[in-house]
Each structure stands twice: as C-alpha cells, then as structure tokens.
XYZ file of C-alpha atoms in Angstrom:
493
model
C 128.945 36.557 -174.642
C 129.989 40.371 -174.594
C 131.562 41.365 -171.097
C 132.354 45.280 -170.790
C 133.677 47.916 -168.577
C 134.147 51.829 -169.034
C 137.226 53.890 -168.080
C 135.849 57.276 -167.237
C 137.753 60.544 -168.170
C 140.579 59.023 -170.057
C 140.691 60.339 -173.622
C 142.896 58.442 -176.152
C 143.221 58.983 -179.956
C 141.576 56.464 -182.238
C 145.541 54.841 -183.375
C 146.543 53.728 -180.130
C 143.002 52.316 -178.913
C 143.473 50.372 -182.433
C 146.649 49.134 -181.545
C 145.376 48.045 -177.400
C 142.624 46.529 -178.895
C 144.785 43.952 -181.503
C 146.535 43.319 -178.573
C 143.895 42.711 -176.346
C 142.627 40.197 -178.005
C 145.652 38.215 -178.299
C 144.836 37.461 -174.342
C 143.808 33.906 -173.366
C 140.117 33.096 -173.429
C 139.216 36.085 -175.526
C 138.000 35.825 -178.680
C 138.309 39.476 -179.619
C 137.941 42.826 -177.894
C 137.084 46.299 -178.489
C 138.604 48.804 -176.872
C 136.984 52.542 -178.536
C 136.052 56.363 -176.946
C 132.400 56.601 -175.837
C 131.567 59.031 -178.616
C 128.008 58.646 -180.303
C 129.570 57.497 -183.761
C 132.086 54.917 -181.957
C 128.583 53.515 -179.765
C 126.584 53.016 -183.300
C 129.698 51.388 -184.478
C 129.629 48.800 -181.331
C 125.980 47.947 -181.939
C 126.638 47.078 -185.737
C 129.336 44.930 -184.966
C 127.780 43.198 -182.276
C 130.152 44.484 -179.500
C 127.500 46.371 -177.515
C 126.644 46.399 -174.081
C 123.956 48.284 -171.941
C 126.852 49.451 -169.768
C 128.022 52.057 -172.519
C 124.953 54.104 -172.391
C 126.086 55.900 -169.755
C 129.510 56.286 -171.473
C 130.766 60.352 -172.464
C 133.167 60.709 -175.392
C 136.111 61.461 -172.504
C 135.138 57.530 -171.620
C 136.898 54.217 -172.862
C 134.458 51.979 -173.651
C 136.018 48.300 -173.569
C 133.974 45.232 -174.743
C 135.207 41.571 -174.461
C 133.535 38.815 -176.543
C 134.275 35.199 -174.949
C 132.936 31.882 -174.143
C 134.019 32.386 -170.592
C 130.980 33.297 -168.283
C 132.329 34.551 -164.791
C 133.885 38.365 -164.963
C 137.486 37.308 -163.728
C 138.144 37.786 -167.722
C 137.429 41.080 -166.999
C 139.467 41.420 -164.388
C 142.433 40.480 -166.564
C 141.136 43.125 -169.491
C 140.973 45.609 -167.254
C 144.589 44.982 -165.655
C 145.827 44.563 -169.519
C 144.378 48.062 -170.054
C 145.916 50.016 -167.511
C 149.431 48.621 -168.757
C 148.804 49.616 -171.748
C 147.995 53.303 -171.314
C 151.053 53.169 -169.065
C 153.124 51.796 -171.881
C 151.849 54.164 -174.008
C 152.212 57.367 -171.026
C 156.001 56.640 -170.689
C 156.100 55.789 -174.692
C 156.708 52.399 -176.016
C 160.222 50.435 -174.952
C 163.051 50.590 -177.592
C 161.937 53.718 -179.231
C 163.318 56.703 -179.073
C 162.286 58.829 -175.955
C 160.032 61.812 -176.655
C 160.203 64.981 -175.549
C 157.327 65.205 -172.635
C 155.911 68.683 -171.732
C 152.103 69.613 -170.124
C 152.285 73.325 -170.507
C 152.717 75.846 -173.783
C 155.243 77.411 -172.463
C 157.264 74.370 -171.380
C 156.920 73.240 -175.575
C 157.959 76.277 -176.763
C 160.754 76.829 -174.622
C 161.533 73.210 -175.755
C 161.455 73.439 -179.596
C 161.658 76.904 -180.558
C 161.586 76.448 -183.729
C 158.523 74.504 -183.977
C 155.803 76.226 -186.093
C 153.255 74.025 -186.425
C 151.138 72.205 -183.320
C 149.480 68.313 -184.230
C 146.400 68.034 -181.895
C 144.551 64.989 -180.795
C 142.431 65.316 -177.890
C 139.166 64.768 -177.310
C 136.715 66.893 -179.478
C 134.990 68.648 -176.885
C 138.791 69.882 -175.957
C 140.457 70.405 -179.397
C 138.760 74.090 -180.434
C 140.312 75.579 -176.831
C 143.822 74.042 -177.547
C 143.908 74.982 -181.421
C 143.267 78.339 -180.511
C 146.266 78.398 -177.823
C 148.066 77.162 -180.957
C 147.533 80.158 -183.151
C 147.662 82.610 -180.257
C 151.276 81.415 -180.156
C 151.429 82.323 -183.871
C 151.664 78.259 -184.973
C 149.751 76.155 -187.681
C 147.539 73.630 -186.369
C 146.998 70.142 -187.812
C 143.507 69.130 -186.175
C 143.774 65.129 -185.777
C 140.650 65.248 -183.489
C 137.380 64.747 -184.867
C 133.942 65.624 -183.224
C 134.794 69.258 -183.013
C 131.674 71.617 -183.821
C 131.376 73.752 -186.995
C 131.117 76.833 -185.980
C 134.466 75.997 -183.832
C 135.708 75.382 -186.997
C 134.805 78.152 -189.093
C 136.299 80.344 -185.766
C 139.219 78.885 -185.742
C 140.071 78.966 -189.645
C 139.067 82.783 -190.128
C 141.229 83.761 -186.714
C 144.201 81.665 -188.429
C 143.909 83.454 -192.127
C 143.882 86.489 -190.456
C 146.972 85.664 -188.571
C 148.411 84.343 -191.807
C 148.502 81.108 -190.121
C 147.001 77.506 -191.569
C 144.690 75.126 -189.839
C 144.395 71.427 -190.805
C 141.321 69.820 -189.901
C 139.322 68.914 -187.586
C 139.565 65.527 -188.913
C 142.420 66.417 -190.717
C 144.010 62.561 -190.871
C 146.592 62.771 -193.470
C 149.532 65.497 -193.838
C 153.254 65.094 -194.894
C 155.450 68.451 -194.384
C 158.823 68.448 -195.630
C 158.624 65.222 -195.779
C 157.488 64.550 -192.357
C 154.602 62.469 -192.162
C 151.831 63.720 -189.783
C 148.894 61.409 -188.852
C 148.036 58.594 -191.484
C 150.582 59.060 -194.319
C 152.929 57.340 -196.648
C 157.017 57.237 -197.380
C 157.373 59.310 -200.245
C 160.188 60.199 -202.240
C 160.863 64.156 -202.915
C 160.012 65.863 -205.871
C 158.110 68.961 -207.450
C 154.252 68.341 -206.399
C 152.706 70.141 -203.848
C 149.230 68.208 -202.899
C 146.097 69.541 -201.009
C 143.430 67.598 -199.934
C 140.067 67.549 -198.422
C 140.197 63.992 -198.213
C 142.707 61.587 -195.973
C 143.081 58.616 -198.386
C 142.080 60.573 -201.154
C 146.030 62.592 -200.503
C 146.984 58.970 -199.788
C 145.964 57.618 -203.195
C 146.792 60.522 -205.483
C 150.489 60.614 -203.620
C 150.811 56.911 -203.976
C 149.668 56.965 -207.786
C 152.616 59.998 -208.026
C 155.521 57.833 -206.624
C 154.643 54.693 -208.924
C 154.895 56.755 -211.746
C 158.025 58.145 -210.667
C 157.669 61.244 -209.160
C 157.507 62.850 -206.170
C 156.021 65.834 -203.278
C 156.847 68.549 -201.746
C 154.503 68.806 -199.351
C 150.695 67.305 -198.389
C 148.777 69.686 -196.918
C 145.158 68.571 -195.271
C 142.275 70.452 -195.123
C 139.893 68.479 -192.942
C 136.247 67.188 -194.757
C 134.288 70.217 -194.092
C 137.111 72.881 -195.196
C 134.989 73.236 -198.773
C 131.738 73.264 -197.440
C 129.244 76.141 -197.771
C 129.737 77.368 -194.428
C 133.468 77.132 -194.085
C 133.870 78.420 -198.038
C 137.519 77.221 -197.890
C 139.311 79.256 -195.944
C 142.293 76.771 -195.766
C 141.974 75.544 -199.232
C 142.821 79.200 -199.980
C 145.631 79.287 -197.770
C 147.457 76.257 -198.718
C 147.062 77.123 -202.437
C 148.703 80.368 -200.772
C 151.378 78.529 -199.894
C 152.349 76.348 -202.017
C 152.089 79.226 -205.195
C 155.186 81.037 -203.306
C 157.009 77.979 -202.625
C 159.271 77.459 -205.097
C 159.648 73.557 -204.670
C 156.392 73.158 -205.418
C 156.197 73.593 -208.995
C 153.063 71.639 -209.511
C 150.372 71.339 -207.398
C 147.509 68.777 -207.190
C 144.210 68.793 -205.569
C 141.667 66.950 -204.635
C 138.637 66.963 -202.823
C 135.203 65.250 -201.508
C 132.245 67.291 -203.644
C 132.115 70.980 -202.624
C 129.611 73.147 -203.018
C 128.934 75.239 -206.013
C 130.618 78.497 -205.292
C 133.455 77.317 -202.868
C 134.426 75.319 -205.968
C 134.861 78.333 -208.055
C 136.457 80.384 -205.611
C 138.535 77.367 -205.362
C 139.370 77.555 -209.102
C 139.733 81.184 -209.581
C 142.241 80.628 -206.927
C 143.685 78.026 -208.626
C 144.264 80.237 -211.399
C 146.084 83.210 -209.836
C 148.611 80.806 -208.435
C 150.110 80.757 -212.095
C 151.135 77.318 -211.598
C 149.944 74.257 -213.384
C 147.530 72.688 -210.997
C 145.370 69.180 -211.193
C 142.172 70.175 -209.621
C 140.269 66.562 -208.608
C 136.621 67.693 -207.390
C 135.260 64.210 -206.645
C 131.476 64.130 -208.201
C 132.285 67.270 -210.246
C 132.741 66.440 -214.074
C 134.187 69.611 -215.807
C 132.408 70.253 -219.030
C 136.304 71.247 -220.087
C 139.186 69.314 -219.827
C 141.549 72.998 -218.660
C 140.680 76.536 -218.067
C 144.389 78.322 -218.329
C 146.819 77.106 -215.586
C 143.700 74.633 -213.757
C 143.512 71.098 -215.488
C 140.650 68.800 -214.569
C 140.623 65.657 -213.693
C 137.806 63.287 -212.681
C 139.494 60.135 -210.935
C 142.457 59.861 -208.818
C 144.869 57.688 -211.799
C 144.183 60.719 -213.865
C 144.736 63.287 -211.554
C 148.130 61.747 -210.793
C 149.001 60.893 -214.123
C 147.988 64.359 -214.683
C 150.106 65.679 -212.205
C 153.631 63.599 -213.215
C 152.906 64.597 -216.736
C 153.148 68.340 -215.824
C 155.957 67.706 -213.244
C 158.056 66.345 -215.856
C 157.336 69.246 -218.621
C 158.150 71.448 -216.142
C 161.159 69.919 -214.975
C 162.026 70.182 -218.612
C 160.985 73.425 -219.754
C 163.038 74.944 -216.911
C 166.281 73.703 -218.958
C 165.366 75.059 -222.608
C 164.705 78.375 -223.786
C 161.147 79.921 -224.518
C 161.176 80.244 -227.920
C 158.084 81.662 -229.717
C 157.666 80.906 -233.111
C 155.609 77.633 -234.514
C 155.543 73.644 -234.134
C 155.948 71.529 -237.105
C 155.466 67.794 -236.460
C 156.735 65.255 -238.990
C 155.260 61.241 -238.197
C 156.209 58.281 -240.343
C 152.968 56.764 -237.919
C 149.610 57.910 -238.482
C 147.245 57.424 -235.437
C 150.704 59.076 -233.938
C 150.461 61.971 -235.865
C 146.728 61.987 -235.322
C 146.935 62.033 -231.895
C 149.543 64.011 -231.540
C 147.522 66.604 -233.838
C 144.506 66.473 -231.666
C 146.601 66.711 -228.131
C 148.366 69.814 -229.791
C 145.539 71.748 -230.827
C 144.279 71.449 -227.625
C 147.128 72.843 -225.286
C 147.039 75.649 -228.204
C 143.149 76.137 -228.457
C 143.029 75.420 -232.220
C 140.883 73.242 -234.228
C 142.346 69.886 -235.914
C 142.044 69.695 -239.628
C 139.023 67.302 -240.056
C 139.941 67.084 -243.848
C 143.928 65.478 -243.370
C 144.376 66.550 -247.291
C 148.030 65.239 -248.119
C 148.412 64.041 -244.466
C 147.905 67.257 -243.361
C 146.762 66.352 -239.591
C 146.636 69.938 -238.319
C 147.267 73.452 -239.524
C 146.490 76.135 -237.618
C 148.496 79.435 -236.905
C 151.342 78.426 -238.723
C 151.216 75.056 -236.410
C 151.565 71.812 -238.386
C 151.230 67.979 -237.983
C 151.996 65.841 -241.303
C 151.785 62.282 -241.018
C 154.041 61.067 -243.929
C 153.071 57.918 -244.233
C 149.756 59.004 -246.265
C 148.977 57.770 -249.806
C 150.263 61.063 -250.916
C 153.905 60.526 -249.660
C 153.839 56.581 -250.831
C 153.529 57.186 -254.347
C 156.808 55.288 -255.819
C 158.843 55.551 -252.342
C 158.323 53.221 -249.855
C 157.171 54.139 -246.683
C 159.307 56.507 -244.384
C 159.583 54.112 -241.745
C 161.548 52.071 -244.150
C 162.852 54.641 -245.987
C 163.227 58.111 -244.068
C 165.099 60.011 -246.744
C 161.586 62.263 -247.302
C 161.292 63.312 -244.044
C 165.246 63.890 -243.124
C 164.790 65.914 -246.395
C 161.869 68.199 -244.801
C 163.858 68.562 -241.528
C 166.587 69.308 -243.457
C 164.789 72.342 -244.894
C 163.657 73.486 -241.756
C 166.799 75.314 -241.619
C 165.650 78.244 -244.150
C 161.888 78.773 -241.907
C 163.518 80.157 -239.086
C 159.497 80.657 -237.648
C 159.473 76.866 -236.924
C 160.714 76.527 -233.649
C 159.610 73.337 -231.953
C 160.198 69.792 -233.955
C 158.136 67.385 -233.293
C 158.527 63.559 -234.430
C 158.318 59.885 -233.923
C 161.046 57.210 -233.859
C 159.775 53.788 -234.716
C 161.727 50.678 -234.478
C 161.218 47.138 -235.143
C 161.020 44.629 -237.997
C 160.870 46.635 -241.127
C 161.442 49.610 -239.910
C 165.318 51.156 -241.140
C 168.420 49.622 -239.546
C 169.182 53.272 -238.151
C 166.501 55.709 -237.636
C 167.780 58.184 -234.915
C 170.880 58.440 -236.804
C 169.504 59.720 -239.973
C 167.290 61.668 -237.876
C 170.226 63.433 -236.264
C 171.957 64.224 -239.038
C 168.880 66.059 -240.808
C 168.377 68.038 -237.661
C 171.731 69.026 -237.127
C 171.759 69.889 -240.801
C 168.869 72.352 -240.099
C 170.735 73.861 -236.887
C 173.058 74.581 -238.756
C 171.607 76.551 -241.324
C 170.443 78.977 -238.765
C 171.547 81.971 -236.717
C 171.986 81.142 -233.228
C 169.195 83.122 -232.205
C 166.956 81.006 -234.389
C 166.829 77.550 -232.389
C 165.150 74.536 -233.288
C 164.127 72.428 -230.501
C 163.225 68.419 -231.315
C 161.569 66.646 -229.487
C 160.761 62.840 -229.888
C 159.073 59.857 -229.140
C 160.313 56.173 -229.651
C 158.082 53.262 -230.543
C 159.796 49.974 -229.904
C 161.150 48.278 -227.143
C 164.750 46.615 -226.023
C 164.717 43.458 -227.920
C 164.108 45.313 -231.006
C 166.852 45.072 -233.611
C 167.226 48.834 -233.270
C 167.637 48.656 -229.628
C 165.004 51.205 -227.678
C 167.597 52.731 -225.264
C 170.471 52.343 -227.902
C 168.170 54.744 -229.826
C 167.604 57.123 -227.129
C 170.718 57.111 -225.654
C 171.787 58.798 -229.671
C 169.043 60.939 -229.581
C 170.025 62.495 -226.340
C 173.639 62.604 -226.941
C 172.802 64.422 -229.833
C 170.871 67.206 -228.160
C 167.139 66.112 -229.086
C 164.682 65.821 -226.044
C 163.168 62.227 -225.622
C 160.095 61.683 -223.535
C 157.993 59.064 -223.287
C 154.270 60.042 -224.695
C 152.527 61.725 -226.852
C 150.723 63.732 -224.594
C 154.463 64.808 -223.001
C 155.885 66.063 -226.295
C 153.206 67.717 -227.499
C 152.626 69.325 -224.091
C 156.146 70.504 -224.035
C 156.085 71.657 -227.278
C 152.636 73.708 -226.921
C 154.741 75.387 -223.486
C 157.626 76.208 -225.371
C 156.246 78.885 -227.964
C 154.306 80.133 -225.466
C-alpha cells in the first residue's frame, strides 16, 4: 500500500532528498519511502517505480512529494513520516551535527561581504528560480556552476552569451560534476594533482575519464562542466569555448582532455578548431563521433573513455618529459634486436611524423623516411654467422657507436630485452656504445636515447636493476612504445 503527502513550497536539491529518503525508510513499519520534488520528470519516475499516488497530481516542482510503501493501513504512519520529515529539513537548515559549521547568509551582499574572494557562485534551487539567481551571479562579476536542472533553453543560451561577454564562465544547468583547484563541486571524485585540465559535457563521463587518469597514474588540474546542452545547436558552445579559454592560458594545465555527449555537426568543429588554437595537446572524446583520423595537429581523437584517458596520461607524461630535454631538430634512428617492436615502433613513428612505413622492410629496414629510420636487427640479413643481437649485441653497440660521426641523428631510439637467452648485461653494453657516440660529438650535437625494457623483476637481468643503469647513465626510460616514439617524434620537432 502507497501512503503519501506533499510539502508545498519547499524546494530541496536532489542529494539531500536522496539522503532523507534512505533514512526514511529505515523507520519502523516502512518498507521503503520516497521522498522527491514534484517536477514532471521526478512524477514519471514515481509511476515507473510503483511509488505513485493520485495526491501528486496536484504537486508543482517547488513541492516535496513523499510516498510511503507499507503493510500498515491506518495513516498514523504518516503521521510519523511527516514528523521524520520536518526534522530532517531542520537538520539539514542548521547543517548536520559534528560537521563543521557553514557560513549562513540570505542576501548577495551579505556573501560577498563574507568571502571576498569568492569568484565563483554553486547554485541549486529550484529550476524555475535558478536563471534569476545565475544572473545576480554574473552581475557580481562571478562564475556560476548551475547544479539545478529544469531551467529553460533560452535561459540558458542568455545566461552563457551575457557571461562570455563578461569574460565570465557558466557551468550548467545540470552541470553535476566540477572539481576546481582541487575542490570538488557537486558529484565528483578525490583526485590527486597533476597536468590535465578536463572539460566535459557529461557528469560521469568527467567522472570516468578522471578516474581512468588517476589509475594510470596521473593527475588534474582542474574539471570544468559544461552542462548537457552546452554543445547543442542552439547553445553552439559558448562555455566549451570558454573553458578551452581557460585552461590554454593556464599554465598547470598542460594537457587537456575532453569529452562530450554527441554534438552537433558544426559546434563540433568550432569545438575542434578551438581545440587547435589552444596549442596544447588535447584528447577530444565526442561520444558517437568516430574521427575518420586518429589527430589533426595539436587535437587527438579518441572514441571511448579508456582511450581518451590513456590518451591523455600518455601525453601528460611526454610532456612532463619534453619540458626537461632540449628540442633538438635533426632525425630519429631506431635500432631493435625485437621485430614486431621495431615494427610497431616504425608504424607509431611515421605517424606522429606524417610519413609512410616502408612496406618492403629490405634488410630490416622498418621505416625510412626523411632521413628517419627504424632497423630491426634481428632480420635474416643481420643473422648471417652472428647470433642474434639479443644474445649477442656487439652489432648494434657497433652502429650506436657510429652514430657519433652523423651528427643529423638526434633522437635514439631502442629496445632492452631481458630474460632467458637474452645477454647477461644488456643496458651496460648499451651504455657504453652510447656514451661512446656522445662523445664523439660537439656539445651542440646531442644525442638523446630513449628506451624501452622488455622483461620483468624476476628476470635474471633484473627489470628495475636495468633501468635504474639506464637512467643513471643519462638515457630516458619509459614504459611503451607508443611513449618513446611519441617523445621522440616531439623532440625534432
């Protein structure tokens, strides 16, 4: 049996109805309650779950609509609800006990004389209210984040345009997920600090991709919502625009990642062009959108939310690392004892560079383009009375060796593979070739190395062991393909 009652003209946001209605229904001789705002999506939602009552068709979206399933038959159940309810909202008026007291204020002027500081205004009121107190929030020269949904489009599109012309930013309506500075605003995660600035049209969509970041390691700047609508046709973006704005002159963000529900047509490609004048590398993530390239300059395309943020640590971590080496110029020469590593590592390179692979792989030959080389020196060509170089490296320490006299080769690339069979030593031959090759060189003439290592800690060789030389001897580890060849391609350019 559903019992119900309405509370007329007291608006509450969606969270802390959630949270009265769990507890609710922890009251004896209820089996479970609903406690939601009268609005015409939150009604539908009451019918499907078999909550409804007549009484809430005379419910407004200022109303509380509050529906009690239970055995019991009389309405002294209701009684008790309804008591329950009103301590509630008075626990929630005064703020719950044992946190920290809040800062209480019912006027503008009373806020700002409060926090000065403050630039930015979080609203969550009902819809019908939300436009008129955004727009006190601008006139007062602060961002908005719009937590309120049910607010009408052309409010919207209002409200954005006054605020880019004010140089301001407005999140939302509907805007559920936002971390600045690491402040979490509305629905949002613990996430530790690094160099990727995220925008999203999407609340769990920023949720996911920012997740997905700190599992692999890395970490935000800031998350800046948009609100669902923001890349419609009739909105066209405007805050899209501005937080790409943004986060291109903040210098934290050295990355940015973005990621959207599908937009239409055009606001996508104002979107990217955008995108592009940042001059940062950026992840764009246009859900339902599959690019017919995989990158268009600075703007790399992903299509799910792993590969946006695998995407995104990727650059993070090239970036990280080209900021502590030189820009060199010049050519890559990559010399693999493994095959499908050089392979791959010839098809990632050519395209970061925008070359063609060789197709042929004559004498290992993997790619040559502009001067740009992959050899993978473990062809039948290189095997003829040696043995292979991952048991005997003496070949290729000889061709790194001689990089020393083709002062246009610039960027080293190779792979370290360990294991059974594989040489007792390999970084330390390794080193000793390159440092060779430095040597042999004016000092305006760097080579850079940078290297992979296949193998793991129980190896003979010891993984770390091996990196730990390699890096004490001044050559860059990372820990993919797709990272040292990335690295590479941004070095020489």
């Amino acid at each position: 049996m559903i019992h119900a009652f309405i509370k007329k003209g007291c608006f509450q946001d969606s969270v802390s109805l959630m949270i009265i209605s769990r507890k609710l229904s922890e009251s004896e001789n209820v089996d479970d309650v609903s406690v939601m705002m009268g609005t015409p999506a939150n009604k539908s939602l009451l019918e499907t779950t078999g909550f409804w009552h007549d009484d809430f068709h005379g419910a407004t979206p200022n109303d509380i609509c509050v529906a009690i399933r239970t055995e019991a038959v009389d309405d002294g159940i209701t009684q008790v609800i309804v008591q329950q309810l009103e301590e509630a909202l008075q626990q929630l008026a005064q703020g719950s006990s044992g946190s920290q007291s809040l800062i209480q204020v019912r006027r503008w002027e009373s806020a700002c004389q409060k926090l000065p500081e403050a630039n930015l205004a979080l609203v969550s009121v009902a819809g019908e209210y939300a436009a008129e107190l955004a727009e006190q929030a601008l006139d007062r020269s602060l961002n908005v984040m719009i937590f309120s949904d049910n607010v009408t489009l052309d409010d919207e599109i209002r409200l954005k345009r006054r605020a880019r012309d004010k140089g301001l930013l407005v999140m939302g309506p509907d805007c559920g997920t936002a971390m600045i500075a690491n402040t979490p605003l509305a629905f949002a995660n613990v996430m530790p600090e690094g160099n990727i600035g995220v925008i999203g049209a999407s609340g769990t969509g920023i949720q996911e991709l920012c997740s997905q970041i700190a599992l692999a390691g890395e970490g935000i700047t800031h998350a800046i919502g948009l609100g669902g609508r923001d890349l419609s046709a009739e909105v066209g973006g405007i805050s899209a625009l501005t937080a790409l704005e943004i986060l291109s002159a903040d210098e934290k963000s050295q990355v940015l990642a973005f990621v959207s529900k599908p937009p239409a047509d055009a606001v996508r490609q104002h979107i990217i062009a955008a995108m592009k004048a940042t001059g940062k590398p950026v992840v764009a993530l246009f859900l339902g959108f599959s690019s017919p390239v995989a990158r268009e300059g600075n703007v790399w395309f992903a299509s799910t939310l792993d590969e946006a943020a695998r995407l995104a640590c990727l650059l993070s971590r090239v970036t990280s690392q080209r900021k502590e080496m030189v820009s060199t110029g010049g050519v890559i020469r990559g010399l693999y004892t493994g095959g499908t590593l050089a392979a791959e590592a010839a098809g990632l390179l050519a395209g970061y560079l925008g070359v063609a692979a060789d197709t042929e792989h004559h004498h290992g030959m993997m790619l040559d383009a502009d001067g740009h080389q992959i050899i993978d020196l473990g062809d039948d060509f290189y095997t003829v009375g040696r043995p292979h170089p991952m048991i005997d490296p003496a070949l290729r320490n000889q061709l790194i060796a001689g990089l020393g006299a083709q002062p246009q080769v610039r960027v080293l690339l190779v792979d370290v593979v360990i294991g059974f069979g594989a040489t007792a030593d390999p970084a330390a031959s390794l080193i000793q070739a390159w440092q060779k090759a430095c040597a042999a060189r004016a000092s305006d003439q760097p080579l850079f190395a940078i290297a992979t290592v296949t193998g793991t800690e129980r190896d003979p060789q010891c993984r770390s062991q091996q990196i730990a030389a390699l890096e004490d001897a001044g050559i860059t580890v990372v820990d993919s393909l797709p990272e040292a060849t990335l690295l590479a391609a941004e070095l020489i350019r």
